[in-house]
Amino acid sequence: MPVIYAVTATVPEALVEAYVAWLLGGHVQAVVAGGAEQAWVTRLGPDQVESRYLFASPEALAAYERDVAPGLRADGVARFVEPHGVTFRRASGPLLGHLP
């Protein structure tokens, strides 16, 4: 069963453009290369950005979290958490339905 994995970042408004540029400039592509089948980046509000990924199965997400995510998360922490106080909330769950 496909799984959705979402990361919601709360980012100081002045930093949102730089954060989105980082996401779209390689981070999202690395998540896809690490096992996600699709990815979306959405601005949810003035200080929130969501990255949403579709994985083929819970096992594919688990492999990503084990093998790829630690390095990508460390990069995000070094760039955005430590110097700017960005916070991340992660959630995942089975995809129950989809309409094209």
Short mmCIF file of C-alpha atoms in Angstrom, two decimals:
data_model
loop_
_atom_site.label_atom_id
_atom_site.label_comp_id
_atom_site.label_asym_id
_atom_site.label_seq_id
_atom_site.Cartn_x
_atom_site.Cartn_y
_atom_site.Cartn_z
CA MET A 1 0.00 0.00 0.00
CA PRO A 2 1.43 3.44 -0.90
CA VAL A 3 2.51 5.73 1.92
CA ILE A 4 2.55 9.52 2.20
CA TYR A 5 5.42 11.10 4.12
CA ALA A 6 5.10 14.80 4.93
CA VAL A 7 7.53 17.24 6.49
CA THR A 8 6.15 20.59 7.62
CA ALA A 9 8.76 23.25 8.30
CA THR A 10 8.05 26.36 10.31
CA VAL A 11 10.42 28.94 8.89
CA PRO A 12 10.94 32.63 9.70
CA GLU A 13 9.13 34.51 6.93
CA ALA A 14 12.32 36.25 5.82
CA LEU A 15 13.92 32.85 5.20
CA VAL A 16 11.07 31.09 3.34
CA GLU A 17 12.40 31.85 -0.16
CA ALA A 18 15.88 30.55 0.71
CA TYR A 19 14.40 27.44 2.31
CA VAL A 20 12.22 26.68 -0.73
CA ALA A 21 15.21 27.27 -3.03
CA TRP A 22 17.18 24.71 -1.01
CA LEU A 23 14.32 22.21 -1.17
CA LEU A 24 13.85 22.56 -4.93
CA GLY A 25 17.56 22.92 -5.61
CA GLY A 26 18.45 19.37 -4.66
CA HIS A 27 16.88 18.19 -1.41
CA VAL A 28 13.57 17.04 -2.89
CA GLN A 29 15.43 15.40 -5.78
CA ALA A 30 17.57 13.51 -3.25
CA VAL A 31 14.44 12.20 -1.50
CA VAL A 32 13.09 11.01 -4.87
CA ALA A 33 16.45 9.42 -5.70
CA GLY A 34 16.30 7.78 -2.26
CA GLY A 35 13.01 6.04 -2.95
CA ALA A 36 10.08 8.46 -3.18
CA GLU A 37 8.01 8.15 -6.35
CA GLN A 38 6.61 11.69 -6.34
CA ALA A 39 7.12 14.91 -4.41
CA TRP A 40 5.25 18.16 -3.82
CA VAL A 41 6.32 21.36 -2.09
CA THR A 42 3.54 23.63 -0.81
CA ARG A 43 3.53 26.89 1.10
CA LEU A 44 0.88 26.42 3.78
CA GLY A 45 1.09 29.89 5.26
CA PRO A 46 3.46 32.80 5.66
CA ASP A 47 5.88 30.75 7.76
CA GLN A 48 5.09 27.12 6.88
CA VAL A 49 6.27 24.98 3.98
CA GLU A 50 5.28 21.36 3.49
CA SER A 51 7.24 18.78 1.54
CA ARG A 52 5.05 15.77 0.74
CA TYR A 53 6.34 12.53 -0.74
CA LEU A 54 4.72 9.38 -2.07
CA PHE A 55 6.46 6.08 -1.34
CA ALA A 56 5.36 2.78 -2.90
CA SER A 57 5.15 0.96 0.42
CA PRO A 58 5.94 1.20 4.12
CA GLU A 59 9.08 -0.80 3.38
CA ALA A 60 10.23 1.77 0.80
CA LEU A 61 9.72 4.56 3.35
CA ALA A 62 11.55 2.56 6.02
CA ALA A 63 14.51 2.02 3.68
CA TYR A 64 14.60 5.75 2.90
CA GLU A 65 14.47 6.63 6.61
CA ARG A 66 17.23 4.15 7.39
CA ASP A 67 19.61 4.77 4.49
CA VAL A 68 19.03 8.27 3.13
CA ALA A 69 17.15 10.46 5.60
CA PRO A 70 19.85 10.76 8.28
CA GLY A 71 22.22 12.60 5.95
CA LEU A 72 19.51 14.82 4.48
CA ARG A 73 18.19 15.67 7.94
CA ALA A 74 21.68 16.55 9.17
CA ASP A 75 22.08 18.93 6.23
CA GLY A 76 18.75 20.61 7.01
CA VAL A 77 19.67 20.97 10.67
CA ALA A 78 23.04 22.51 9.84
CA ARG A 79 21.56 24.97 7.34
CA PHE A 80 18.30 25.95 8.99
CA VAL A 81 17.75 24.67 12.53
CA GLU A 82 20.97 25.63 14.27
CA PRO A 83 21.45 29.09 12.73
CA HIS A 84 17.79 30.12 12.23
CA GLY A 85 15.54 28.15 14.58
CA VAL A 86 13.54 26.39 11.87
CA THR A 87 11.43 23.53 13.24
CA PHE A 88 10.26 20.40 11.45
CA ARG A 89 7.23 18.18 12.01
CA ARG A 90 7.15 14.82 10.26
CA ALA A 91 4.15 12.56 9.69
CA SER A 92 3.41 9.53 7.56
CA GLY A 93 0.52 7.24 6.85
CA PRO A 94 -1.09 5.00 4.26
CA LEU A 95 -2.60 6.64 1.19
CA LEU A 96 -6.30 5.80 1.37
CA GLY A 97 -7.36 7.29 -1.93
CA HIS A 98 -6.28 9.47 -4.83
CA LEU A 99 -8.11 11.21 -7.65
CA PRO A 100 -6.10 12.41 -10.65
#
